[in-house]
Short mmCIF file of C-alpha atoms and ligand atoms in Angstrom, two decimals:
data_model
loop_
_atom_site.label_atom_id
_atom_site.label_comp_id
_atom_site.label_asym_id
_atom_site.label_seq_id
_atom_site.Cartn_x
_atom_site.Cartn_y
_atom_site.Cartn_z
CA MET A 295 125.89 2.71 -61.96
CA THR A 296 126.63 5.89 -63.89
CA PHE A 297 130.19 7.00 -64.34
CA PHE A 298 129.61 9.92 -62.03
CA LYS A 299 128.11 7.71 -59.34
CA PHE A 300 131.01 5.32 -59.70
CA ILE A 301 133.55 8.11 -59.26
CA HIS A 302 131.57 9.42 -56.34
CA SER A 303 131.52 6.11 -54.48
CA TYR A 304 135.14 5.49 -55.40
CA LEU A 305 136.15 8.83 -53.90
CA LEU A 306 134.02 8.16 -50.86
CA ALA A 307 135.68 4.79 -50.32
CA LEU A 308 139.07 6.38 -50.75
CA PHE A 309 138.16 9.07 -48.25
CA VAL A 310 136.92 6.54 -45.71
CA PHE A 311 140.09 4.50 -46.19
CA ALA A 312 142.30 7.52 -45.78
CA PHE A 313 140.38 8.68 -42.76
CA SER A 314 140.39 5.38 -40.95
CA PHE A 315 143.91 4.21 -41.80
CA GLY A 316 145.92 7.02 -43.32
CA THR A 317 145.74 9.40 -40.41
CA ALA A 318 147.74 7.46 -37.89
CA GLN A 319 147.18 8.50 -34.31
CA ALA A 320 149.78 7.34 -31.94
CA ALA A 321 151.67 8.50 -28.93
CA VAL A 322 154.83 7.01 -27.56
CA ILE A 323 156.04 7.45 -24.00
CA LEU A 324 159.76 7.14 -23.32
CA VAL A 325 161.14 6.17 -19.93
CA TYR A 326 164.58 7.23 -18.79
CA HIS A 327 166.31 6.94 -15.41
CA HIS A 328 169.82 8.46 -15.34
CA VAL A 329 171.33 10.90 -17.83
CA SER A 330 174.97 10.33 -16.91
CA SER A 331 178.06 8.37 -17.95
CA GLU A 332 178.89 7.43 -14.36
CA THR A 333 175.78 5.50 -13.32
CA PRO A 334 174.80 1.84 -14.08
CA ALA A 335 174.59 1.36 -17.86
CA SER A 336 171.23 -0.45 -17.89
CA THR A 337 169.46 2.61 -16.44
CA SER A 338 171.61 5.30 -18.05
CA LEU A 339 172.53 7.05 -21.23
CA SER A 340 175.12 9.77 -21.70
CA ALA A 341 174.20 13.46 -21.81
CA GLU A 342 175.56 13.49 -25.37
CA GLN A 343 173.24 10.65 -26.45
CA PHE A 344 170.27 12.22 -24.68
CA LYS A 345 170.87 15.41 -26.67
CA LYS A 346 170.84 13.29 -29.84
CA HIS A 347 167.39 11.99 -28.87
CA LEU A 348 166.04 15.51 -28.38
CA THR A 349 167.58 16.69 -31.65
CA TYR A 350 166.09 13.71 -33.50
CA LEU A 351 162.63 14.46 -32.10
CA ARG A 352 162.91 18.13 -33.09
CA ASP A 353 164.14 17.42 -36.64
CA ASN A 354 161.76 14.60 -37.56
CA GLY A 355 158.25 15.94 -37.09
CA PHE A 356 157.53 14.70 -33.57
CA THR A 357 155.39 16.65 -31.13
CA VAL A 358 156.78 16.39 -27.63
CA MET A 359 153.75 16.85 -25.41
CA ALA A 360 153.09 17.12 -21.70
CA LEU A 361 151.86 13.92 -20.08
CA ASN A 362 148.68 15.56 -18.74
CA ASP A 363 147.73 16.76 -22.25
CA LEU A 364 148.07 13.21 -23.57
CA ILE A 365 146.12 11.69 -20.67
CA ASP A 366 143.35 14.29 -20.97
CA SER A 367 142.98 13.44 -24.67
CA LEU A 368 142.91 9.69 -23.98
CA LYS A 369 140.34 10.09 -21.20
CA ALA A 370 138.13 12.23 -23.41
CA GLY A 371 138.57 9.90 -26.39
CA LYS A 372 139.85 12.88 -28.35
CA THR A 373 142.15 12.74 -31.35
CA ILE A 374 145.84 12.56 -30.46
CA VAL A 375 148.21 14.44 -32.72
CA ASP A 376 150.17 11.83 -34.67
CA LYS A 377 153.79 11.18 -33.69
CA ALA A 378 153.24 12.52 -30.20
CA VAL A 379 156.01 11.76 -27.74
CA VAL A 380 156.05 12.09 -23.97
CA ILE A 381 159.33 12.13 -22.04
CA THR A 382 159.40 10.61 -18.54
CA PHE A 383 162.09 9.87 -15.92
CA ASP A 384 161.72 7.42 -13.05
CA ASP A 385 163.29 7.48 -9.56
CA GLY A 386 164.31 11.17 -9.36
CA TYR A 387 168.10 11.18 -9.68
CA THR A 388 170.14 14.37 -9.32
CA ASP A 389 171.64 13.99 -12.80
CA ILE A 390 168.21 14.79 -14.23
CA PHE A 391 168.37 18.19 -12.58
CA GLU A 392 172.02 18.71 -13.57
CA GLN A 393 172.10 17.22 -17.09
CA ALA A 394 168.64 16.64 -18.55
CA HIS A 395 166.70 19.59 -17.16
CA PRO A 396 168.81 22.37 -18.76
CA MET A 397 168.73 20.58 -22.14
CA LEU A 398 164.98 20.02 -22.04
CA LYS A 399 164.54 23.66 -21.15
CA LEU A 400 166.64 24.68 -24.14
CA PHE A 401 164.48 22.54 -26.46
CA ASP A 402 161.38 23.82 -24.68
CA TYR A 403 160.19 20.22 -24.15
CA PRO A 404 157.82 19.37 -21.29
CA TYR A 405 158.57 16.25 -19.26
CA THR A 406 157.48 14.22 -16.26
CA LEU A 407 159.37 12.93 -13.24
CA PHE A 408 158.09 9.92 -11.28
CA ILE A 409 159.54 10.03 -7.77
CA ASN A 410 159.42 8.18 -4.44
CA PRO A 411 158.71 10.74 -1.67
CA GLY A 412 159.93 8.22 0.95
CA LYS A 413 163.35 8.28 -0.72
CA VAL A 414 163.44 12.06 -1.01
CA ALA A 415 162.75 12.30 2.74
CA LYS A 416 165.88 10.23 3.46
CA ASN A 417 168.14 12.80 1.70
CA LYS A 418 170.19 10.00 0.15
CA SER A 419 173.01 11.20 -2.08
CA GLY A 420 172.19 10.88 -5.77
CA TYR A 421 168.49 11.57 -5.24
CA LEU A 422 166.79 14.92 -5.86
CA THR A 423 165.96 17.01 -2.81
CA TRP A 424 162.64 18.76 -2.22
CA ALA A 425 164.38 22.09 -2.97
CA GLN A 426 165.55 20.83 -6.37
CA LEU A 427 162.17 19.27 -7.08
CA LYS A 428 160.48 22.53 -6.16
CA ALA A 429 162.74 24.42 -8.57
CA MET A 430 161.89 21.93 -11.33
CA ALA A 431 158.18 22.14 -10.54
CA ASP A 432 158.43 25.94 -10.76
CA ASP A 433 159.92 25.45 -14.25
CA GLY A 434 156.78 23.53 -15.26
CA VAL A 435 157.99 19.97 -14.72
CA LEU A 436 155.16 17.55 -14.00
CA ILE A 437 156.09 15.54 -10.89
CA ALA A 438 154.15 12.36 -10.19
CA ASN A 439 154.03 9.21 -8.10
CA HIS A 440 156.41 6.23 -8.26
CA GLY A 441 155.26 4.80 -4.91
CA LEU A 442 156.36 5.83 -1.45
CA HIS A 443 159.46 3.58 -1.18
CA HIS A 444 159.85 1.98 -4.64
CA ASP A 445 158.52 -1.41 -3.48
CA SER A 446 157.12 -3.82 -6.07
CA LEU A 447 153.35 -4.27 -5.69
CA ILE A 448 153.53 -7.97 -6.46
CA LYS A 449 156.59 -9.23 -4.55
CA THR A 450 154.76 -10.24 -1.40
CA PRO A 451 156.97 -10.96 1.62
CA GLU A 452 156.53 -14.26 3.46
CA GLY A 453 153.64 -14.39 5.91
CA MET A 454 151.49 -11.93 3.96
CA SER A 455 148.85 -12.56 1.33
CA GLN A 456 149.11 -10.93 -2.09
CA GLU A 457 145.97 -8.90 -1.30
CA GLN A 458 147.34 -7.63 2.04
CA TRP A 459 150.63 -6.58 0.47
CA ALA A 460 149.00 -4.82 -2.49
CA ALA A 461 146.56 -3.06 -0.13
CA GLN A 462 149.47 -1.84 2.01
CA LYS A 463 151.41 -0.58 -1.03
CA ILE A 464 148.31 1.16 -2.40
CA ALA A 465 147.74 2.86 0.97
CA GLU A 466 151.35 4.07 0.77
CA LEU A 467 150.74 5.24 -2.80
CA GLN A 468 147.95 7.49 -1.54
CA GLN A 469 150.16 8.78 1.27
CA SER A 470 152.80 9.49 -1.35
CA GLU A 471 150.26 11.40 -3.46
CA GLN A 472 149.43 13.56 -0.44
CA ILE A 473 153.13 14.32 0.14
CA LEU A 474 153.47 15.43 -3.51
CA ALA A 475 150.50 17.73 -3.04
CA ASP A 476 151.90 19.18 0.20
CA GLN A 477 155.49 19.62 -1.00
CA LEU A 478 154.97 20.62 -4.63
CA GLY A 479 151.31 21.48 -5.01
CA GLN A 480 150.92 18.72 -7.63
CA SER A 481 148.56 15.76 -7.44
CA TRP A 482 147.97 14.20 -10.86
CA LYS A 483 147.20 10.67 -9.67
CA TYR A 484 149.65 9.35 -12.24
CA PHE A 485 151.49 6.28 -10.98
CA ALA A 486 154.55 4.64 -12.55
CA LEU A 487 154.68 1.08 -11.19
CA PRO A 488 158.00 0.26 -9.48
CA TYR A 489 159.72 -2.31 -11.76
CA GLY A 490 156.63 -2.16 -13.97
CA GLU A 491 155.11 -5.04 -11.95
CA TYR A 492 151.33 -5.52 -11.57
CA THR A 493 148.40 -7.90 -11.73
CA ALA A 494 144.90 -7.56 -13.17
CA ASP A 495 143.62 -7.25 -9.60
CA ILE A 496 145.98 -4.32 -8.92
CA GLN A 497 144.85 -2.68 -12.18
CA GLN A 498 141.25 -2.83 -10.96
CA LYS A 499 142.07 -1.42 -7.51
CA LEU A 500 144.04 1.47 -9.02
CA GLN A 501 141.25 2.17 -11.48
CA ASP A 502 138.74 2.31 -8.61
CA LEU A 503 140.97 4.97 -7.00
CA ASN A 504 141.17 6.92 -10.28
CA TYR A 505 144.89 6.42 -10.85
CA VAL A 506 146.39 6.43 -14.33
CA VAL A 507 149.09 3.79 -14.37
CA PHE A 508 152.33 3.43 -16.32
CA THR A 509 154.27 0.22 -16.90
CA GLN A 510 157.71 -0.63 -18.21
CA GLN A 511 156.73 -2.73 -21.19
CA SER A 512 157.04 -1.58 -24.77
CA GLY A 513 154.26 -0.40 -27.06
CA ALA A 514 152.53 2.60 -28.57
CA VAL A 515 149.64 4.38 -26.87
CA GLY A 516 146.26 5.02 -28.48
CA LEU A 517 142.62 5.52 -27.67
CA ASP A 518 142.19 1.80 -26.90
CA THR A 519 145.04 1.63 -24.40
CA ASP A 520 144.02 0.52 -20.91
CA LEU A 521 144.79 3.49 -18.65
CA THR A 522 145.83 1.13 -15.85
CA ALA A 523 148.69 -0.36 -17.90
CA ILE A 524 150.07 2.30 -20.22
CA PRO A 525 153.22 1.11 -22.02
CA ARG A 526 156.47 3.05 -22.11
CA PHE A 527 159.54 2.34 -24.21
CA PRO A 528 162.80 2.19 -22.26
CA ALA A 529 165.25 4.60 -23.91
CA SER A 530 168.38 3.99 -21.81
CA GLN A 531 171.23 1.69 -22.83
CA PRO A 532 171.19 -0.62 -24.70
CA TYR A 533 168.06 0.88 -26.33
CA ASP A 534 169.46 4.39 -26.73
CA LYS A 535 170.76 4.18 -30.33
CA ILE A 536 168.85 6.44 -32.72
CA LYS A 537 167.96 3.86 -35.40
CA PRO A 538 166.12 1.31 -33.22
CA LEU A 539 164.67 4.15 -31.15
CA ALA A 540 163.27 5.77 -34.31
CA THR A 541 161.26 2.60 -35.10
CA LYS A 542 159.75 2.74 -31.62
CA LEU A 543 159.03 6.46 -31.84
CA LYS A 544 157.06 5.88 -35.05
CA SER A 545 155.22 2.83 -33.70
CA LEU A 546 151.43 2.52 -33.71
CA PRO A 547 149.03 1.03 -31.15
CA PHE A 548 147.33 -2.28 -31.95
CA ASP A 549 143.63 -2.33 -31.16
CA VAL A 550 143.83 -4.92 -28.34
CA ALA A 551 140.56 -5.82 -26.57
CA ALA A 552 140.18 -4.42 -23.04
CA SER A 553 139.92 -7.96 -21.62
CA SER A 554 143.29 -8.86 -23.12
CA GLN A 555 144.92 -5.89 -21.41
CA ARG A 556 144.14 -7.47 -18.02
CA SER A 557 145.90 -10.82 -18.17
CA ASN A 558 147.28 -13.22 -15.56
CA THR A 559 150.78 -11.91 -15.06
CA ILE A 560 152.12 -13.88 -12.06
CA VAL A 561 153.56 -17.25 -13.02
CA ASP A 562 155.24 -20.04 -11.00
CA ALA A 563 158.56 -21.38 -12.26
CA ASN A 564 158.21 -24.21 -14.78
CA THR A 565 154.52 -23.58 -15.39
CA PRO A 566 153.61 -25.68 -18.46
CA PRO A 567 153.15 -23.34 -21.46
CA GLU A 568 149.55 -24.47 -21.98
CA GLN A 569 148.64 -22.95 -18.59
CA LEU A 570 149.97 -19.48 -19.46
CA ASP A 571 147.64 -16.62 -20.34
CA LYS A 572 148.77 -16.25 -23.95
CA HIS A 573 145.52 -15.42 -25.69
CA ILE A 574 145.29 -11.94 -27.22
CA LYS A 575 142.07 -10.52 -28.63
CA ILE A 576 142.89 -7.96 -31.28
CA LYS A 577 141.30 -6.16 -34.25
CA VAL A 578 143.06 -6.82 -37.53
CA LYS A 579 143.02 -3.48 -39.29
CA ASP A 580 145.74 -1.84 -41.35
CA PHE A 581 147.99 -4.88 -41.01
CA TYR A 582 148.01 -8.43 -42.35
CA ALA A 583 147.50 -11.15 -39.75
CA SER A 584 150.16 -13.18 -41.56
CA GLN A 585 152.71 -10.41 -40.90
CA LEU A 586 152.31 -10.41 -37.13
CA ASN A 587 155.61 -11.23 -35.46
CA CYS A 588 155.94 -12.07 -31.77
CA PHE A 589 159.07 -12.52 -29.68
CA VAL A 590 159.22 -13.83 -26.12
CA SER A 591 162.16 -12.95 -23.82
CA GLY A 592 164.57 -15.87 -23.69
CA GLN A 593 162.72 -17.80 -26.43
CA GLY A 594 163.11 -15.68 -29.54
CA ARG A 595 160.38 -15.65 -32.18
CA VAL A 596 157.27 -17.67 -31.38
CA ASP A 597 154.56 -18.68 -33.84
CA VAL A 598 151.03 -17.39 -33.43
CA ASN A 599 147.86 -19.35 -33.97
CA TRP A 600 145.05 -17.13 -35.31
CA ALA A 601 141.41 -17.94 -34.61
CA ALA A 602 139.49 -18.80 -37.81
CA ASP A 603 137.70 -15.43 -37.75
CA LYS A 604 141.00 -13.59 -37.10
CA SER A 605 139.62 -11.87 -34.00
CA SER A 606 142.30 -13.25 -31.69
CA PHE A 607 145.49 -15.27 -31.61
CA ASP A 608 147.40 -17.49 -29.22
CA LEU A 609 151.13 -17.25 -28.72
CA GLN A 610 152.57 -20.68 -29.45
CA ILE A 611 154.90 -20.73 -26.47
CA LYS A 612 156.55 -24.16 -26.35
CA ALA A 613 158.69 -24.03 -23.19
CA PRO A 614 158.25 -22.71 -19.63
CA LEU A 615 159.07 -19.00 -19.32
CA ASP A 616 162.43 -17.84 -17.93
CA ILE A 617 162.47 -16.66 -14.31
CA GLY A 618 162.10 -12.88 -13.88
CA ARG A 619 160.34 -10.23 -15.96
CA VAL A 620 159.36 -11.79 -19.28
CA ARG A 621 157.57 -10.12 -22.15
CA ALA A 622 156.00 -11.06 -25.45
CA ASN A 623 156.54 -8.25 -27.93
CA CYS A 624 154.31 -8.39 -30.99
CA THR A 625 154.67 -6.15 -34.03
CA ALA A 626 153.19 -5.91 -37.52
CA PRO A 627 153.94 -3.49 -40.37
CA SER A 628 151.26 -0.89 -41.14
CA ILE A 629 149.74 -1.10 -44.63
CA ALA A 630 148.82 2.58 -44.87
CA ASN A 631 151.97 3.92 -43.23
CA PRO A 632 154.96 2.13 -44.76
CA GLY A 633 157.94 1.98 -42.41
CA ARG A 634 155.75 2.10 -39.31
CA TYR A 635 154.90 -0.85 -37.07
CA TYR A 636 152.06 -1.67 -34.72
CA TRP A 637 153.45 -2.72 -31.33
CA TYR A 638 152.04 -4.43 -28.27
CA SER A 639 153.70 -6.10 -25.32
CA ARG A 640 152.38 -8.52 -22.67
CA PRO A 641 154.31 -9.09 -19.43
CA TRP A 642 154.70 -12.08 -17.13
CA PHE A 643 156.45 -12.07 -13.78
CA VAL A 644 157.91 -15.51 -13.21
CA LYS A 645 158.87 -16.71 -9.70
CA THR A 646 162.00 -18.72 -8.92
CA ASP A 647 162.10 -22.53 -8.55
CA ASP A 648 161.58 -22.47 -4.77
CA GLY A 649 158.51 -20.23 -5.12
CA SER A 650 160.25 -17.06 -3.93
CA TRP A 651 160.57 -13.88 -5.96
CA TYR A 652 163.51 -13.07 -8.21
CA LYS A 653 165.81 -10.21 -7.13
CA ASP A 654 165.11 -6.71 -8.46
ZN1 ZN B 92 161.91 3.02 -10.54
#
């Protein structure tokens, strides 16, 4: 090899490396509920803290984008601008109109509201009215579907099969979509799952109906994200402090196989760990397999067992999962982007000892 040829191939390799790893492409979706100091802490942050979030985004090179622009890019497999952030609010509380909306307007940041039309119809105090929602829609707010009545799709009442219940809730979801179209002239077919609860079967049904679906588990969004289980980072208390939030905002999406993004999520109490769906197929690129760290709610850090060819790993869960919403959160530091972490989360919904569902 001549010197010139060597330099040429060296530069080419460098270019390929930089192109495939250096140009991180990641979006992060934040989920808020209340912006108020008077509402339950676990779904709230103060107006002052919310302003700190917006200021941090503005001053640190983030692009706050509209949800439909992100989804259009993902659907088309088009490049996402790096450090893209989407702001969303669930449930449609009045404090969003009173506190968050004026601030977001001032920062000129687009955002999305996921509402329950069945709740709006009841005119309950604390919830946005159609008149307020219309005013927000006129200001360019994207308003989308959080189900008709905020019922979980998986918590089947006694005397009904899981399939019957899910079918009923999905019929209501479509009714809800029609109400949004009639009242606000918006029908995006974006659905934020109440309580973030779903099964692989529900994912398939929603995909068949062309819905894009948002969960409540953590993780970054990229071109390999399953559009029927898009992660969102909760940004209310206790996750509202800037430092931990900054790590999440800079996070990157693992390349998790499509099959692993449709796992068995419903678990009976005391299910032996070996029967859990804890296998994750993943591409090891721009991180070291040895640096993958996984934490399971209620169990702390769990070891992972990599396949010999490093194409997948198993979470070494040693005890039955806690009752309720449980998640495994896995992260690994990026090689090409120091200070940034890949992030993926898998949920399980674990029933109580007598086989009934845990309370919301
Ligand atoms: Zn909700």
